[in-house]
Coordinates of C-alpha atoms and ligand atoms in Angstrom, one line a residue:
M1 CA 189.0 164.8 -21.6
S2 CA 192.1 166.1 -19.7
I3 CA 194.9 163.6 -19.4
L4 CA 196.8 166.0 -17.2
D5 CA 195.3 168.6 -14.9
V6 CA 197.7 170.7 -12.8
Q7 CA 196.2 173.1 -10.3
G8 CA 197.9 175.7 -8.2
L9 CA 201.3 174.1 -8.5
R10 CA 204.1 175.7 -6.5
M11 CA 207.6 174.1 -6.6
Y12 CA 210.5 175.6 -4.8
Y13 CA 214.2 174.9 -4.5
S14 CA 215.8 175.3 -1.0
T15 CA 219.1 177.2 -1.2
L16 CA 221.4 178.8 1.4
K17 CA 219.9 182.1 0.4
G18 CA 216.3 181.0 0.7
D19 CA 213.6 179.4 -1.5
V20 CA 213.9 179.8 -5.3
K21 CA 210.3 180.0 -6.4
A22 CA 210.8 178.1 -9.7
V23 CA 207.2 177.3 -10.3
D24 CA 204.8 179.6 -8.5
G25 CA 201.1 178.9 -8.9
I26 CA 200.5 177.2 -12.2
D27 CA 197.2 175.9 -13.5
L28 CA 197.4 173.9 -16.7
K29 CA 195.4 171.2 -18.4
V30 CA 196.5 169.0 -21.3
E31 CA 193.8 167.3 -23.3
K32 CA 194.1 163.8 -24.9
G33 CA 195.9 164.1 -28.3
E34 CA 197.1 167.7 -27.6
A35 CA 200.7 168.7 -28.4
L36 CA 201.4 171.5 -26.0
G37 CA 204.5 173.7 -26.4
L38 CA 205.7 175.1 -23.1
V39 CA 207.8 178.1 -24.1
G40 CA 209.9 180.5 -22.2
E41 CA 213.4 181.9 -21.7
S42 CA 216.1 179.8 -19.9
G43 CA 215.4 179.7 -16.1
C44 CA 211.7 180.4 -16.3
G45 CA 210.9 177.1 -14.6
K46 CA 209.6 175.1 -17.6
T47 CA 212.0 172.1 -17.0
T48 CA 211.2 172.2 -13.2
F49 CA 207.5 172.1 -14.0
A50 CA 208.0 169.1 -16.2
L51 CA 210.2 167.3 -13.8
S52 CA 207.6 167.9 -11.1
I53 CA 205.1 165.9 -13.2
L54 CA 207.5 162.9 -13.4
R55 CA 208.4 163.4 -9.7
L56 CA 212.1 163.6 -10.7
L57 CA 213.0 166.8 -8.8
P58 CA 216.5 167.1 -7.4
W59 CA 217.0 166.6 -3.6
N60 CA 216.6 170.3 -2.8
G61 CA 213.4 170.7 -4.8
R62 CA 209.9 170.2 -3.3
I63 CA 206.3 170.6 -4.3
V64 CA 205.0 173.2 -1.8
E65 CA 201.4 173.3 -2.9
G66 CA 199.0 172.2 -5.6
S67 CA 197.9 169.1 -7.3
I68 CA 198.9 167.2 -10.5
K69 CA 196.2 164.8 -11.7
F70 CA 196.8 162.2 -14.4
H71 CA 193.4 160.9 -15.5
D72 CA 191.9 162.1 -12.3
T73 CA 194.5 160.4 -10.0
D74 CA 196.5 162.8 -7.9
I75 CA 200.1 161.8 -8.5
V76 CA 201.7 164.2 -6.1
S77 CA 200.4 162.3 -3.0
M78 CA 200.9 158.8 -4.6
D79 CA 203.3 156.4 -2.9
E80 CA 206.7 156.5 -4.7
K81 CA 206.7 152.7 -5.3
E82 CA 203.3 152.8 -6.9
F83 CA 204.2 155.8 -9.1
N84 CA 207.4 154.1 -10.2
K85 CA 205.7 150.8 -10.9
D86 CA 202.6 152.0 -12.7
Y87 CA 203.1 155.5 -14.0
R88 CA 206.7 156.7 -14.5
W89 CA 207.9 155.5 -18.0
K90 CA 204.8 153.3 -18.4
R91 CA 202.1 156.0 -18.7
L92 CA 204.2 159.2 -18.5
S93 CA 207.6 159.4 -20.1
Y94 CA 210.3 161.9 -20.6
V95 CA 212.9 162.7 -23.3
F96 CA 215.7 164.4 -21.4
Q97 CA 217.7 167.4 -22.5
G98 CA 221.1 166.8 -24.0
A99 CA 220.9 163.5 -26.0
M100 CA 224.7 163.7 -26.6
N101 CA 225.3 162.9 -23.0
A102 CA 222.2 161.2 -21.8
L103 CA 223.1 157.7 -23.0
N104 CA 225.6 155.6 -21.1
P105 CA 228.7 155.5 -23.2
V106 CA 229.9 152.0 -22.1
F107 CA 226.7 150.1 -23.0
R108 CA 225.3 149.3 -26.4
T109 CA 222.4 151.6 -27.2
G110 CA 219.8 148.8 -27.7
K111 CA 220.8 147.2 -24.4
Q112 CA 220.0 150.4 -22.6
I113 CA 216.6 150.5 -24.2
A114 CA 216.0 146.8 -23.4
E115 CA 217.1 147.4 -19.8
A116 CA 214.3 150.1 -19.5
I117 CA 211.8 147.6 -20.8
L118 CA 213.0 144.8 -18.4
L119 CA 212.7 147.1 -15.4
H120 CA 209.1 147.8 -16.0
E121 CA 207.6 144.9 -17.9
D122 CA 207.5 141.2 -17.3
V123 CA 209.3 140.0 -20.5
E124 CA 212.3 137.9 -21.4
K125 CA 215.6 139.5 -22.5
D126 CA 215.1 138.4 -26.1
E127 CA 211.7 140.0 -26.2
A128 CA 213.1 143.2 -24.8
M129 CA 215.8 143.3 -27.5
D130 CA 213.2 142.6 -30.2
R131 CA 211.2 145.5 -28.9
A132 CA 214.3 147.7 -28.9
R133 CA 214.8 146.9 -32.6
E134 CA 211.1 147.7 -33.3
L135 CA 211.6 151.0 -31.5
F136 CA 214.7 151.8 -33.5
S137 CA 212.7 151.1 -36.7
L138 CA 209.9 153.3 -35.4
V139 CA 212.1 156.3 -35.0
G140 CA 213.9 155.8 -38.3
I141 CA 217.1 154.0 -37.3
D142 CA 218.3 150.8 -38.9
P143 CA 217.2 148.2 -36.2
E144 CA 220.6 146.5 -36.5
R145 CA 222.2 149.6 -35.0
V146 CA 220.9 148.4 -31.5
T147 CA 224.4 146.9 -31.1
S148 CA 226.1 150.3 -31.6
Y149 CA 227.6 152.1 -28.8
P150 CA 226.4 155.8 -28.4
H151 CA 229.7 157.2 -29.8
E152 CA 229.0 155.2 -33.0
L153 CA 225.7 157.1 -33.6
S154 CA 225.4 160.5 -35.0
G155 CA 223.8 163.3 -33.0
G156 CA 220.4 162.9 -34.7
M157 CA 220.5 159.2 -34.2
K158 CA 221.3 159.6 -30.5
Q159 CA 218.4 162.0 -30.1
R160 CA 216.1 159.5 -31.9
A161 CA 217.4 156.7 -29.7
M162 CA 216.5 158.8 -26.7
I163 CA 213.0 159.2 -28.1
A164 CA 212.9 155.4 -28.7
M165 CA 213.8 154.9 -25.0
A166 CA 211.1 157.2 -23.8
L167 CA 208.6 155.1 -25.9
A168 CA 209.9 151.8 -24.5
C169 CA 206.9 151.0 -22.3
N170 CA 204.2 152.5 -24.6
P171 CA 203.4 155.6 -22.6
E172 CA 200.4 157.7 -23.5
F173 CA 201.9 161.0 -22.4
I174 CA 205.4 162.1 -23.3
I175 CA 207.4 165.2 -22.2
A176 CA 210.2 166.1 -24.6
D177 CA 212.6 168.7 -23.0
E178 CA 214.5 170.8 -25.6
P179 CA 214.7 167.7 -27.9
T180 CA 216.5 169.6 -30.7
T181 CA 218.6 172.1 -28.9
A182 CA 222.0 170.5 -29.6
L183 CA 221.3 169.6 -33.2
D184 CA 222.1 171.4 -36.4
V185 CA 219.0 172.8 -38.4
I186 CA 218.8 169.9 -40.8
V187 CA 219.0 167.2 -38.1
Q188 CA 216.6 169.3 -36.0
A189 CA 214.0 169.3 -38.9
Q190 CA 214.4 165.5 -39.2
T191 CA 213.9 165.0 -35.5
L192 CA 210.8 167.2 -35.4
Q193 CA 209.4 165.2 -38.3
V194 CA 210.0 162.0 -36.4
I195 CA 208.2 163.5 -33.4
N196 CA 205.3 164.6 -35.6
D197 CA 205.0 161.1 -37.2
L198 CA 205.1 159.3 -33.9
R199 CA 202.5 161.5 -32.4
R200 CA 200.1 160.7 -35.3
K201 CA 201.0 157.0 -35.5
L202 CA 200.8 156.3 -31.8
G203 CA 198.1 158.9 -30.8
L204 CA 200.5 160.3 -28.2
T205 CA 199.7 163.3 -26.0
M206 CA 202.8 165.5 -25.7
M207 CA 204.3 168.4 -23.9
L208 CA 207.3 169.9 -25.7
I209 CA 209.5 172.2 -23.7
T210 CA 211.6 174.7 -25.6
H211 CA 212.8 178.3 -25.7
D212 CA 212.5 178.2 -29.5
L213 CA 209.1 179.2 -30.9
S214 CA 210.0 177.8 -34.3
V215 CA 210.1 174.3 -32.8
V216 CA 206.6 174.8 -31.3
A217 CA 205.3 176.2 -34.7
Q218 CA 206.4 172.9 -36.4
T219 CA 205.1 170.4 -33.8
C220 CA 202.5 171.7 -31.5
T221 CA 198.7 172.3 -31.5
T222 CA 198.7 174.6 -28.5
C223 CA 201.2 176.8 -26.6
A224 CA 201.6 177.9 -23.0
I225 CA 204.0 180.8 -22.4
M226 CA 205.9 180.8 -19.2
Y227 CA 207.8 183.6 -17.5
A228 CA 209.6 183.7 -14.1
G229 CA 207.7 180.7 -12.7
K230 CA 204.3 181.7 -13.9
L231 CA 202.1 181.2 -17.0
M232 CA 201.5 184.3 -19.0
E233 CA 199.3 183.1 -21.9
Y234 CA 197.7 180.0 -23.3
A235 CA 196.3 179.6 -26.8
D236 CA 196.2 177.5 -29.9
I237 CA 199.3 177.8 -32.1
D238 CA 197.8 180.1 -34.7
T239 CA 196.5 182.5 -32.1
V240 CA 199.9 182.7 -30.4
F241 CA 201.6 183.8 -33.7
S242 CA 198.8 186.0 -35.0
D243 CA 196.7 187.4 -32.1
S244 CA 198.7 187.1 -28.9
K245 CA 197.5 189.5 -26.2
H246 CA 200.2 189.3 -23.6
P247 CA 203.1 191.8 -24.0
Y248 CA 205.6 189.0 -23.2
T249 CA 204.3 186.7 -25.9
Q250 CA 204.2 189.6 -28.3
A251 CA 207.8 190.4 -27.5
L252 CA 208.8 186.7 -28.1
T253 CA 207.0 186.5 -31.4
S254 CA 208.5 189.9 -32.5
A255 CA 211.9 188.3 -31.9
F256 CA 210.9 185.5 -34.3
P257 CA 211.5 185.9 -38.1
S258 CA 208.4 186.0 -40.4
I259 CA 208.4 184.7 -44.0
T260 CA 205.5 186.9 -44.9
E261 CA 207.0 190.2 -43.7
S262 CA 210.2 190.8 -45.6
R263 CA 212.9 193.0 -44.0
R264 CA 211.0 193.2 -40.6
E265 CA 213.5 194.1 -37.9
L266 CA 213.7 191.4 -35.2
E267 CA 213.2 192.9 -31.7
S268 CA 215.0 191.8 -28.6
I269 CA 213.4 191.9 -25.1
E270 CA 215.3 194.5 -23.0
G271 CA 216.5 193.4 -19.6
A272 CA 216.7 190.0 -18.0
P273 CA 214.4 187.6 -16.2
P274 CA 214.1 188.3 -12.4
N275 CA 215.9 186.5 -9.6
L276 CA 213.3 183.9 -8.4
L277 CA 214.7 184.2 -4.9
D278 CA 213.0 187.5 -4.7
P279 CA 210.7 188.0 -7.7
P280 CA 209.1 191.4 -8.4
Q281 CA 205.8 192.4 -6.8
G282 CA 202.7 192.4 -9.0
C283 CA 203.2 191.2 -12.5
R284 CA 206.6 189.4 -12.8
F285 CA 207.2 190.9 -16.2
N286 CA 206.7 194.5 -15.0
P287 CA 210.4 195.5 -14.9
R288 CA 210.7 194.7 -18.7
C289 CA 207.2 195.6 -19.9
P290 CA 206.8 198.7 -22.1
Y291 CA 203.1 198.9 -21.1
R292 CA 203.7 198.9 -17.3
M293 CA 201.1 200.8 -15.3
D294 CA 201.0 201.5 -11.5
I295 CA 198.8 198.5 -10.8
C296 CA 201.3 196.2 -12.5
T297 CA 203.8 196.7 -9.6
E298 CA 201.1 196.3 -7.0
E299 CA 198.8 193.5 -8.0
E300 CA 199.4 190.2 -9.7
P301 CA 197.1 189.9 -12.8
G302 CA 194.7 187.0 -12.9
F303 CA 194.1 184.9 -15.9
I304 CA 191.4 186.3 -18.2
E305 CA 189.5 184.1 -20.6
L306 CA 189.5 185.6 -24.1
G307 CA 187.3 183.0 -25.8
G308 CA 188.2 179.9 -27.9
G309 CA 190.4 178.5 -25.2
H310 CA 192.7 181.6 -25.3
S311 CA 193.6 183.1 -21.9
A312 CA 196.2 185.5 -20.7
A313 CA 197.3 187.2 -17.4
C314 CA 197.7 190.9 -17.9
H315 CA 196.1 194.0 -16.4
L316 CA 195.8 195.6 -19.9
L317 CA 193.1 192.9 -20.7
S318 CA 191.0 193.8 -17.7
K319 CA 190.8 197.4 -18.9
R320 CA 189.4 196.5 -22.3
Ligands
SF4_1 FE1 202.9 194.6 -18.7 FE2 201.3 195.2 -16.7 FE3 200.5 193.4 -18.4 FE4 202.4 192.8 -16.8 S1 200.3 193.2 -16.2 S2 202.4 192.4 -18.9 S3 203.5 194.7 -16.6 S4 200.9 195.6 -18.8

């Protein structure tokens, strides 16, 4: 059963130079219990895609076309009051990028979590604080630290406090946006372990946004590769690393070290992502693709089903 079903989603930012086509026709389903990694280079539209789901776009962003269904209910056309009351944070939640700065420095951390609970649930202050302690314990922080100010917590604790806050109203679907980017590798590993444990314990469905394939390898069951506002490939995690079919995915995995192939040279992807004010015709990856053919600059490739839930958008696959 799909918890989330996104069809034909286009989301543009208005600028003085025209529309930036940050998300440009994405179809994606997330099944109950799935941990989907949404991967791509900075600026490919993955955060914009996720913010569209929570309807948290900045003032100049708008959904131009498409539907986002959460359990068969279209949340794009839903009244904002209803969405805020019944969906945002309660059923769908978000761990924001940049834990170091996301907490308010002048309030005790537990109070910030309790406030989130009081805003959405009909409970007394004491109950909300008890719940904040429980959440601290759940993410592996001493519950008595609810009285600490953010500057009194380490980077890893702050990130875990952000995860606790996202869990405050018992959501069933959680989006974590680059949850480990600002952390050193040891704290990163601990945070990923917390995420894995929580997913198992609470039966969460998750979308994890990252530019780092190693994060996806450690936490996700499936992976969607995004480039320049479009999806390029979708597959289970093993297939992405061992049998990817899209040249962009192959380039990303070639830039990722392997413990089974000693001394393999890591390859970088030549060039830079396109300007989404005026993206290239045809396949958006064509200016950087070593396999480019004439058709690649003329026609956009459609998604091709490759079996076992694996699909990719590349003209090479239609020639097989
Ligand atoms: Fe490369 Fe063409 Fe495939 Fe795009 S469609 S990834 S340019 S071969």
